[in-house]
Coordinates of C-alpha atoms in Angstrom, one line a residue:
Chain A
M1 CA 20.9 4.0 49.2
E2 CA 22.0 0.6 47.7
N3 CA 21.9 0.6 43.9
L4 CA 19.9 -2.4 42.4
V5 CA 21.3 -1.3 38.7
E6 CA 24.8 0.0 38.0
I7 CA 25.8 1.1 34.6
K8 CA 29.6 2.0 34.6
D9 CA 31.2 3.4 31.5
V10 CA 29.2 1.5 29.0
N11 CA 30.1 1.7 25.2
F12 CA 28.0 0.0 22.8
S13 CA 27.5 -0.3 19.0
Y14 CA 25.4 -2.3 16.8
D15 CA 27.9 -2.2 13.9
V16 CA 30.5 0.8 13.5
R17 CA 28.3 3.5 14.6
P18 CA 28.4 4.2 18.3
V19 CA 25.1 4.0 20.0
L20 CA 26.1 4.5 23.6
K21 CA 29.4 6.5 24.5
G22 CA 30.5 6.1 28.0
I23 CA 27.2 5.9 29.9
N24 CA 27.1 5.9 33.8
M25 CA 23.7 5.3 35.5
K26 CA 22.7 4.2 38.9
V27 CA 19.2 3.0 39.7
P28 CA 18.5 2.9 43.5
R29 CA 16.5 0.0 45.0
G30 CA 12.9 0.8 45.4
K31 CA 13.0 4.1 43.2
I32 CA 11.3 5.0 39.7
V33 CA 14.0 6.1 37.4
A34 CA 13.1 7.5 34.0
I35 CA 15.5 7.6 30.9
M36 CA 14.3 10.3 28.4
G37 CA 15.7 11.4 25.0
L38 CA 14.6 11.7 21.6
S39 CA 13.8 8.4 19.5
G40 CA 16.9 6.6 18.5
C41 CA 19.0 8.2 21.1
G42 CA 19.9 4.6 22.6
K43 CA 17.2 4.5 25.4
T44 CA 15.9 0.9 24.7
T45 CA 19.5 -0.1 23.9
I46 CA 20.1 0.5 27.5
L47 CA 17.1 -1.7 28.6
R48 CA 18.5 -4.4 26.6
L49 CA 21.9 -4.3 28.1
V50 CA 20.4 -4.4 31.6
A51 CA 18.4 -7.4 30.5
G52 CA 21.4 -9.0 29.3
V53 CA 20.1 -9.3 25.7
L54 CA 22.9 -7.2 24.4
K55 CA 26.4 -7.0 25.8
P56 CA 28.5 -3.9 25.9
K57 CA 31.7 -3.5 24.2
T58 CA 33.3 -2.0 27.2
G59 CA 32.2 -1.4 30.7
T60 CA 29.9 -3.2 33.1
V61 CA 26.3 -3.6 33.7
K62 CA 25.6 -4.6 37.2
V63 CA 22.3 -5.9 38.4
D64 CA 21.8 -6.8 42.0
G65 CA 25.6 -7.2 42.5
R66 CA 26.1 -9.4 39.6
V67 CA 27.7 -8.2 36.3
M68 CA 25.2 -9.2 33.4
N69 CA 27.6 -9.2 30.6
E70 CA 29.7 -12.0 32.3
L71 CA 26.9 -14.4 32.9
D72 CA 26.1 -17.5 30.7
R73 CA 22.6 -18.4 29.5
D74 CA 21.6 -20.1 32.7
G75 CA 23.0 -17.1 34.9
L76 CA 21.1 -14.7 32.5
Y77 CA 17.9 -16.7 32.9
E78 CA 18.2 -16.9 36.6
M79 CA 18.6 -13.1 36.7
R80 CA 15.8 -12.5 34.3
R81 CA 13.4 -14.2 36.5
K82 CA 13.6 -11.2 38.9
M83 CA 13.1 -9.0 36.2
G84 CA 10.0 -7.9 34.2
M85 CA 9.8 -6.1 31.1
L86 CA 6.7 -4.2 29.6
Y87 CA 7.2 -3.7 25.8
Q88 CA 5.9 -0.8 23.7
F89 CA 3.0 -2.8 22.3
G90 CA 2.6 -5.2 25.1
A91 CA 4.0 -8.2 23.0
L92 CA 1.2 -10.4 24.2
F93 CA 1.0 -14.0 23.1
T94 CA -1.3 -14.0 20.5
D95 CA -2.3 -17.6 20.7
L96 CA -3.3 -17.3 24.5
S97 CA -6.0 -15.6 26.3
A98 CA -5.4 -12.8 28.7
F99 CA -5.7 -15.3 31.7
D100 CA -3.1 -17.7 30.0
N101 CA -0.8 -14.8 29.2
V102 CA -0.7 -13.9 32.8
A103 CA -0.3 -17.3 33.8
F104 CA 2.4 -18.0 31.2
Q105 CA 5.5 -17.5 33.6
M106 CA 3.8 -19.3 36.5
R107 CA 3.3 -22.3 34.6
E108 CA 6.7 -22.3 33.1
H109 CA 8.6 -21.4 36.2
T110 CA 6.8 -22.8 39.2
S111 CA 5.1 -26.1 40.0
L112 CA 2.3 -24.4 41.6
P113 CA -1.3 -26.2 41.6
E114 CA -3.5 -25.0 38.7
S115 CA -6.1 -23.6 41.5
M116 CA -3.4 -21.4 43.1
I117 CA -2.3 -20.3 39.6
E118 CA -5.8 -19.2 38.8
D119 CA -6.2 -17.2 42.2
L120 CA -2.8 -15.6 41.5
V121 CA -3.6 -14.5 37.8
L122 CA -7.0 -13.2 38.9
M123 CA -5.4 -11.0 41.5
K124 CA -2.9 -9.7 39.0
L125 CA -5.7 -9.0 36.5
N126 CA -7.7 -7.5 39.2
A127 CA -5.0 -4.9 39.9
V128 CA -5.0 -3.8 36.4
G129 CA -8.9 -3.8 36.4
L130 CA -9.2 -6.4 33.8
R131 CA -10.4 -9.5 35.8
G132 CA -13.7 -9.3 33.7
A133 CA -11.6 -9.4 30.5
R134 CA -9.9 -13.0 31.5
D135 CA -11.0 -15.0 28.6
M136 CA -10.5 -12.4 25.8
M137 CA -8.0 -13.1 23.2
P138 CA -5.1 -10.3 22.6
S139 CA -6.9 -9.4 19.5
E140 CA -10.2 -8.8 21.0
L141 CA -8.4 -6.2 23.5
S142 CA -8.0 -2.5 22.7
G143 CA -4.6 -1.0 22.8
G144 CA -4.7 0.1 26.3
M145 CA -6.4 -3.1 27.5
A146 CA -3.5 -5.0 25.9
R147 CA -0.9 -3.0 27.5
R148 CA -2.7 -3.4 30.8
V149 CA -2.8 -7.2 30.5
A150 CA 0.9 -6.9 29.4
L151 CA 1.6 -5.1 32.6
A152 CA -0.3 -7.8 34.8
R153 CA 1.9 -10.4 32.9
T154 CA 5.1 -8.3 33.6
I155 CA 4.4 -8.4 37.4
A156 CA 3.1 -12.1 37.4
L157 CA 6.1 -13.3 39.6
D158 CA 6.4 -10.1 41.5
P159 CA 9.9 -9.1 40.0
T160 CA 12.5 -7.0 41.7
L161 CA 13.1 -4.8 38.7
I162 CA 10.5 -3.8 36.2
M163 CA 11.5 -2.1 33.0
Y164 CA 9.2 -0.2 31.1
D165 CA 9.7 0.5 27.4
E166 CA 7.7 3.6 26.1
P167 CA 4.7 2.8 28.3
F168 CA 2.7 5.6 27.1
T169 CA 3.1 5.6 23.4
G170 CA 0.0 5.5 21.4
L171 CA -2.4 5.6 24.3
D172 CA -5.4 7.8 24.8
P173 CA -5.1 10.3 27.9
I174 CA -7.3 7.9 30.1
S175 CA -5.5 4.9 29.5
M176 CA -2.3 6.7 29.9
G177 CA -3.4 8.0 33.2
V178 CA -4.5 4.5 34.3
I179 CA -1.0 2.8 33.2
S180 CA 0.9 5.6 35.0
N181 CA -1.2 5.3 38.3
L182 CA -0.6 1.7 38.1
I183 CA 3.2 1.9 37.7
R184 CA 3.3 4.2 40.8
Q185 CA 1.1 1.9 42.8
L186 CA 2.8 -1.1 41.9
N187 CA 6.2 0.5 42.8
N188 CA 4.6 1.5 46.1
A189 CA 2.7 -2.0 47.0
L190 CA 5.5 -4.4 45.6
G191 CA 8.5 -2.3 46.4
A192 CA 9.6 -2.9 42.9
T193 CA 12.4 -1.0 41.2
C194 CA 11.5 0.7 38.0
I195 CA 13.3 1.9 34.9
I196 CA 11.0 3.9 32.5
V197 CA 12.2 4.7 29.1
T198 CA 10.0 7.3 27.5
H199 CA 9.8 10.5 25.6
D200 CA 6.6 11.5 27.3
V201 CA 8.2 14.2 29.4
Q202 CA 5.0 15.6 31.4
E203 CA 3.5 12.2 32.3
S204 CA 6.7 10.8 33.5
L205 CA 7.9 13.8 35.4
K206 CA 4.9 13.6 37.7
M207 CA 5.7 10.1 38.7
V208 CA 9.4 9.3 38.7
D209 CA 12.1 10.0 41.5
Y210 CA 15.0 10.7 39.1
V211 CA 15.6 11.5 35.7
Y212 CA 18.5 10.8 33.0
F213 CA 18.4 12.8 29.6
M214 CA 20.1 11.2 26.9
S215 CA 21.0 12.5 23.5
D216 CA 23.0 11.0 20.7
G217 CA 24.4 8.3 23.1
V218 CA 25.5 10.1 26.1
V219 CA 23.9 11.5 29.3
V220 CA 23.4 15.2 28.8
A221 CA 21.6 16.0 32.1
E222 CA 20.2 14.2 35.2
G223 CA 18.5 15.1 38.3
A224 CA 15.1 15.0 40.3
P225 CA 12.0 16.0 38.4
E226 CA 12.1 19.4 39.8
D227 CA 15.8 20.2 38.5
I228 CA 14.6 19.0 35.3
R229 CA 11.6 21.4 35.0
N230 CA 13.6 24.3 36.2
S231 CA 16.8 23.4 34.0
K232 CA 18.3 26.1 32.2
A233 CA 20.3 23.8 30.0
P234 CA 19.0 24.5 26.4
F235 CA 18.7 21.0 25.3
V236 CA 16.7 20.0 28.5
H237 CA 14.7 23.1 28.1
Q238 CA 13.7 22.6 24.4
F239 CA 12.9 18.9 25.2
V240 CA 10.7 19.6 28.4
W241 CA 8.7 22.3 26.7
G242 CA 8.5 20.7 23.3
E243 CA 10.1 23.8 21.3
M244 CA 10.8 23.1 17.7
D245 CA 13.9 24.6 17.3
G246 CA 16.9 24.8 19.6
P247 CA 20.2 22.9 20.2
M248 CA 18.5 20.1 18.5
P249 CA 17.6 21.3 15.1
F250 CA 14.5 21.1 13.5
H251 CA 16.1 20.3 10.2
Y252 CA 18.0 17.0 9.6
P253 CA 21.6 18.0 8.1
G254 CA 21.2 18.2 4.2
A255 CA 22.2 20.3 1.3
P256 CA 21.1 24.0 1.8
Y257 CA 17.3 24.5 0.8
G258 CA 18.2 26.9 -2.1
A259 CA 20.5 24.3 -3.6
D260 CA 18.0 21.6 -3.3
L261 CA 15.2 23.4 -5.1
E262 CA 18.0 24.6 -7.7
L263 CA 17.8 28.0 -6.9
G264 CA 21.4 28.6 -6.5
A265 CA 22.0 29.9 -9.9
A266 CA 19.2 32.5 -9.6
R267 CA 20.5 33.8 -6.3
A268 CA 23.9 34.0 -7.3
Chain B
M1 CA 45.8 1.0 3.1
V2 CA 46.2 1.7 -0.4
P3 CA 47.1 -1.7 -2.3
I4 CA 50.3 -1.2 -4.4
W5 CA 48.7 -3.0 -7.2
S6 CA 45.3 -4.3 -8.0
W7 CA 43.0 -5.9 -10.4
G8 CA 41.3 -2.5 -10.8
R9 CA 44.1 -1.6 -13.1
L10 CA 43.6 -4.4 -15.5
V11 CA 39.7 -5.0 -15.2
P12 CA 37.2 -2.2 -15.7
E13 CA 35.2 -1.0 -12.5
R14 CA 32.1 -2.2 -13.8
V15 CA 33.3 -5.7 -14.1
M16 CA 34.8 -5.6 -10.6
K17 CA 31.6 -4.5 -9.2
G18 CA 29.5 -7.3 -10.7
L19 CA 32.0 -9.7 -9.4
R20 CA 32.0 -8.4 -6.0
G21 CA 28.3 -8.6 -6.1
V22 CA 28.6 -12.3 -7.1
G23 CA 31.3 -12.7 -4.3
H24 CA 28.9 -11.0 -1.8
Q25 CA 26.0 -13.2 -2.8
V26 CA 28.1 -16.4 -2.5
V27 CA 29.4 -15.6 1.0
N28 CA 26.0 -14.5 2.3
G29 CA 24.5 -17.8 0.7
V30 CA 27.2 -19.9 2.7
W31 CA 27.0 -17.9 5.9
R32 CA 23.0 -18.4 5.8
L33 CA 23.6 -22.0 5.3
G34 CA 25.9 -22.3 8.4
Y35 CA 23.5 -20.3 10.3
A36 CA 20.5 -22.4 9.3
T37 CA 22.5 -25.7 10.3
R38 CA 23.5 -24.1 13.8
F39 CA 19.8 -23.3 14.1
F40 CA 18.7 -26.7 13.3
L41 CA 21.3 -28.2 15.7
V42 CA 20.5 -26.2 18.7
T43 CA 16.7 -27.0 17.9
L44 CA 17.7 -30.6 18.2
M45 CA 19.7 -30.2 21.3
R46 CA 17.0 -28.4 23.3
S47 CA 14.2 -30.8 22.1
A48 CA 14.0 -32.3 25.6
T49 CA 11.1 -30.1 26.5
S50 CA 8.9 -31.2 23.4
F51 CA 9.0 -34.7 24.7
R52 CA 8.9 -33.9 28.5
R53 CA 5.6 -31.7 27.9
F54 CA 4.5 -33.8 25.0
R55 CA 0.8 -33.7 25.7
G56 CA 0.9 -30.1 26.4
L57 CA 3.1 -28.8 23.6
T58 CA 3.6 -31.1 21.0
F59 CA 0.3 -32.4 20.7
R60 CA -1.1 -28.9 19.9
E61 CA 1.4 -28.5 16.9
I62 CA 0.6 -32.0 15.6
Y63 CA -3.0 -30.9 15.6
F64 CA -2.1 -27.8 13.6
A65 CA 0.4 -29.2 11.1
G66 CA -1.0 -32.6 10.8
V67 CA -4.9 -33.0 11.6
L68 CA -5.4 -29.5 10.0
S69 CA -3.6 -30.9 6.7
L70 CA -5.9 -34.0 6.4
I71 CA -8.4 -32.6 4.2
I72 CA -6.2 -31.3 1.5
I73 CA -4.1 -34.8 1.9
I74 CA -7.2 -36.9 1.8
V75 CA -8.7 -35.1 -1.2
S76 CA -5.4 -34.7 -3.2
G77 CA -4.6 -38.4 -2.5
L78 CA -7.9 -39.6 -3.7
F79 CA -7.8 -37.5 -6.9
V80 CA -4.1 -38.5 -7.6
G81 CA -4.9 -42.3 -7.3
M82 CA -8.0 -41.8 -9.4
V83 CA -5.9 -40.2 -12.3
L84 CA -3.3 -42.9 -12.0
A85 CA -5.9 -45.6 -12.4
L86 CA -7.2 -44.0 -15.4
Q87 CA -4.0 -43.2 -17.3
G88 CA -2.6 -46.6 -16.2
Y89 CA -5.6 -48.5 -17.3
E90 CA -5.6 -46.5 -20.7
T91 CA -2.0 -47.6 -21.1
L92 CA -2.1 -51.3 -19.8
Q93 CA -5.0 -52.3 -21.6
R94 CA -3.4 -52.0 -24.7
Y95 CA -1.0 -54.8 -23.7
G96 CA -3.7 -56.8 -22.3
S97 CA -2.7 -56.5 -18.7
S98 CA -5.3 -54.0 -17.3
E99 CA -5.1 -55.9 -13.8
A100 CA -1.8 -54.6 -13.3
V101 CA -3.3 -51.3 -12.6
G102 CA -3.4 -52.1 -9.1
T103 CA 0.4 -52.6 -9.1
L104 CA 1.1 -49.6 -10.8
V105 CA -1.2 -47.3 -8.7
A106 CA 0.4 -48.7 -5.3
L107 CA 3.9 -48.8 -6.5
S108 CA 4.0 -45.3 -7.8
L109 CA 2.2 -44.0 -4.7
V110 CA 4.1 -45.8 -2.0
R111 CA 7.6 -45.2 -3.7
E112 CA 7.3 -41.5 -5.0
L113 CA 4.0 -39.8 -5.1
G114 CA 2.8 -40.5 -1.7
P115 CA 5.8 -38.9 0.1
V116 CA 6.4 -36.3 -2.6
I117 CA 3.1 -34.8 -3.1
S118 CA 2.3 -35.0 0.6
A119 CA 5.4 -33.3 1.4
L120 CA 4.9 -30.5 -1.2
L121 CA 1.2 -30.0 0.1
F122 CA 2.3 -29.9 3.6
A123 CA 5.3 -27.3 2.8
S124 CA 2.6 -25.1 1.3
R125 CA -0.2 -25.7 4.0
A126 CA 1.8 -26.2 7.3
G127 CA 5.1 -25.0 6.4
S128 CA 3.9 -21.4 5.2
A129 CA 1.7 -21.2 8.2
M130 CA 4.6 -22.0 10.8
T131 CA 6.9 -19.4 8.9
A132 CA 4.3 -16.5 9.2
E133 CA 3.5 -17.5 12.6
I134 CA 6.7 -17.5 14.0
G135 CA 7.9 -14.4 11.8
L136 CA 5.0 -12.3 13.2
M137 CA 5.9 -13.6 16.8
K138 CA 9.3 -12.2 16.3
A139 CA 7.8 -9.0 14.6
T140 CA 5.4 -8.2 17.5
E141 CA 8.3 -8.9 20.0
Q142 CA 6.7 -12.0 21.5
I143 CA 9.8 -13.9 20.9
S144 CA 12.0 -11.4 22.8
A145 CA 9.4 -11.1 25.4
M146 CA 9.5 -14.9 26.0
E147 CA 13.3 -14.6 26.2
M148 CA 13.0 -11.9 28.8
M149 CA 10.7 -14.1 30.8
A150 CA 13.6 -16.6 31.2
V151 CA 11.8 -18.9 28.9
D152 CA 13.8 -20.2 26.0
P153 CA 12.1 -19.7 22.7
I154 CA 13.8 -22.5 20.8
A155 CA 12.7 -25.1 23.5
R156 CA 9.2 -23.6 24.0
V157 CA 8.2 -22.5 20.5
I158 CA 10.3 -23.9 17.8
G159 CA 10.9 -27.3 19.3
P160 CA 7.6 -28.4 19.6
R161 CA 6.6 -27.1 16.1
F162 CA 9.5 -29.2 14.7
W163 CA 8.6 -32.2 16.3
G164 CA 4.9 -31.8 15.8
G165 CA 5.6 -31.4 11.9
V166 CA 8.3 -34.3 11.8
L167 CA 6.1 -36.7 13.3
S168 CA 3.1 -35.7 11.2
M169 CA 4.7 -35.8 7.6
P170 CA 4.8 -39.8 7.7
L171 CA 1.5 -40.3 9.0
L172 CA 0.1 -37.7 6.2
A173 CA 2.1 -39.7 3.5
A174 CA 0.8 -42.9 4.4
I175 CA -2.8 -41.3 4.4
F176 CA -2.1 -40.1 1.2
S177 CA -1.1 -43.2 -0.2
A178 CA -3.8 -45.2 1.2
M179 CA -6.4 -42.8 -0.2
G180 CA -4.6 -42.9 -3.6
V181 CA -5.0 -46.7 -3.6
F182 CA -8.6 -46.4 -2.7
G183 CA -9.1 -43.8 -5.4
G184 CA -7.6 -46.2 -8.0
Y185 CA -9.8 -49.0 -6.8
L186 CA -12.8 -46.6 -7.4
I187 CA -11.9 -46.2 -10.8
A188 CA -10.3 -49.4 -12.0
V189 CA -12.6 -51.9 -10.2
V190 CA -15.8 -49.9 -9.4
L191 CA -16.2 -47.8 -12.5
I192 CA -14.2 -49.8 -15.3
G193 CA -14.7 -53.2 -14.0
V194 CA -11.1 -54.6 -13.6
D195 CA -11.3 -58.0 -11.8
E196 CA -11.3 -57.1 -8.0
G197 CA -9.3 -60.3 -7.0
A198 CA -6.7 -59.7 -9.7
F199 CA -6.3 -56.0 -8.7
W200 CA -5.6 -56.7 -5.0
S201 CA -3.7 -59.7 -5.3
Q202 CA -1.1 -58.4 -7.8
M203 CA -0.8 -55.3 -5.7
Q204 CA -0.1 -57.4 -2.8
N205 CA 2.5 -59.5 -4.6
A206 CA 4.3 -56.6 -6.1
V207 CA 4.8 -54.4 -3.1
D208 CA 7.5 -55.2 -1.0
F209 CA 7.5 -54.1 2.7
R210 CA 10.9 -53.4 3.1
Q211 CA 11.9 -52.3 -0.3
D212 CA 8.8 -50.1 -1.2
I213 CA 6.9 -49.3 2.2
V214 CA 9.9 -48.7 4.5
N215 CA 11.8 -46.7 1.9
G216 CA 8.8 -44.5 1.4
F217 CA 8.5 -44.0 5.0
I218 CA 12.1 -43.0 5.3
K219 CA 11.4 -40.8 2.5
S220 CA 8.7 -38.9 4.2
V221 CA 10.6 -38.6 7.3
V222 CA 13.3 -37.0 5.7
F223 CA 11.1 -34.6 3.9
G224 CA 9.3 -33.9 7.1
V225 CA 12.6 -32.9 8.8
A226 CA 13.5 -30.8 5.7
V227 CA 10.2 -28.9 5.4
T228 CA 9.6 -28.3 9.0
A229 CA 13.3 -27.1 9.6
I230 CA 13.2 -24.8 6.5
A231 CA 9.9 -23.3 7.7
L232 CA 11.0 -22.7 11.3
F233 CA 14.4 -21.2 10.2
E234 CA 12.8 -18.9 7.9
G235 CA 10.4 -17.8 10.2
Y236 CA 13.0 -17.2 13.0
D237 CA 15.2 -15.5 10.6
A238 CA 12.5 -13.1 8.9
P239 CA 13.1 -9.5 9.3
P240 CA 10.5 -8.1 11.6
T241 CA 8.6 -6.1 8.6
A242 CA 5.3 -7.0 6.7
E243 CA 7.6 -7.4 3.7
G244 CA 10.1 -9.6 5.6
V245 CA 7.4 -12.1 6.7
S246 CA 5.9 -12.2 3.2
G247 CA 9.2 -12.8 1.8
A248 CA 10.1 -15.4 4.3
T249 CA 6.8 -17.4 3.7
T250 CA 7.4 -17.4 -0.1
R251 CA 11.0 -18.5 0.5
T252 CA 9.6 -21.4 2.6
V253 CA 7.5 -22.8 0.0
V254 CA 10.1 -22.4 -2.9
T255 CA 13.0 -23.6 -1.0
S256 CA 11.2 -26.8 0.7
S257 CA 9.7 -27.5 -2.6
L258 CA 13.1 -27.6 -4.2
A259 CA 14.7 -29.4 -1.1
I260 CA 12.0 -32.3 -1.4
L261 CA 12.4 -32.7 -5.2
G262 CA 16.3 -32.7 -4.8
L263 CA 16.3 -34.9 -2.0
D264 CA 13.7 -37.4 -3.6
F265 CA 16.0 -37.6 -6.4
I266 CA 19.1 -38.6 -4.2
L267 CA 17.0 -40.9 -2.0
T268 CA 15.5 -42.8 -5.0
A269 CA 19.0 -43.2 -6.6
F270 CA 20.5 -44.7 -3.4
M271 CA 17.1 -46.9 -2.5
F272 CA 16.2 -48.2 -6.0
K273 CA 19.6 -48.4 -7.7
G274 CA 19.3 -52.3 -8.1
V275 CA 15.8 -52.3 -9.2

């Protein structure tokens, strides 16, 4: 199977502390791949590398056969037209209505007549079930609705690659189900390749084709959802079943408890 | 690497720490100034969109920066003119030249108070709003979302706001001065009873088009560029947090007010050196 995204030996650091250490990942065309891990383990950084917002210190990020970290601004913008990114909190333009948000890219990048744009936007809004909310402003939408409008905006130009940054965070179970259903349907209907960055294990294991587990900047486990569920690797087991203590300690490293409470002298 | 000899042996550590702090501040300040200049130049270079889509994008910003500032500009202009006339009349009549109050009001407004006060008002009304808007757009990832959609935020968001502000500022200053002259007329002629003919004719004789009006216009353009550029840069550079945006908004008002007054002194020194 041809890979749409290939990440090879990527190292990255924002300043001196390394965020990614020798990451290798492959995203086959038409599949849904999840990147899981604790908060702050470098998941979102990978999305930014794929989008070309950040450049790796060493290694290559290839999308659709082109090396993202070698492109200039025009090349990057050309590649980004084939990508869509759903942000954690939607990132809707607050000065535009739901309709105008979805129409934004069509108006910026195409010279389609307004009547056709209207039809396309209504189709996209219909796909997320919010055709009736076309004239609402982002401030009038609930969190779940805003995320759905943002999803409609993400798929406005039918991207080949859709990236989801924590799509389930902060949603009620119903909205969460709606979004995860939509992601799967979009993948089926548009044939889009998806990368989902998430720490919502149970919801995403139901829908993805392949999972990468990250911890502290390295891929610690990978495999199909069944392999992950049945994994005996202690870290994966702790993460999937949400156990409090394990290889990933509950306590942030610090001085011994007794010493912090100044009980050292009494004990000694 | 351990240095063989360092100032640390002569100067106490506390003093060194203070000096390092000062150095850090200076380097930081210079770095930020350079960054702001680059931001300004990039904005200018990518301004084509603002003019190509003038009706769609820049019009809206002229409305927000200019039209919505009209009330405060009109009311302030009127009152400043009225106060100038009251004070001017009070002093001038002692020398028996109360008709010159028109000249006094018009010259002080067109040369100084019009551009300066309207720029100060513009900074606190429109400038702070721009900073807060851009800062919040950045904090809510709207700017990076735009970047992800292959739309250049500098061309699409910053450019139109910059030109909207720059085009509004001279118009606002002109309206401010006109309202001030009208306020002066209300007080001097209507209320106090200064001779109307003398009021207007002395004013017309004294105000020179090139020397006064054009110079005042140039001032207001310079202030418009300074205020809008500072406001947009502060917004774009604001840390994406509540404190970050509020700090940036405050800095916009403080920095652009100081910039207006400093630039006004420099411009005046050049423009009116022979007068």
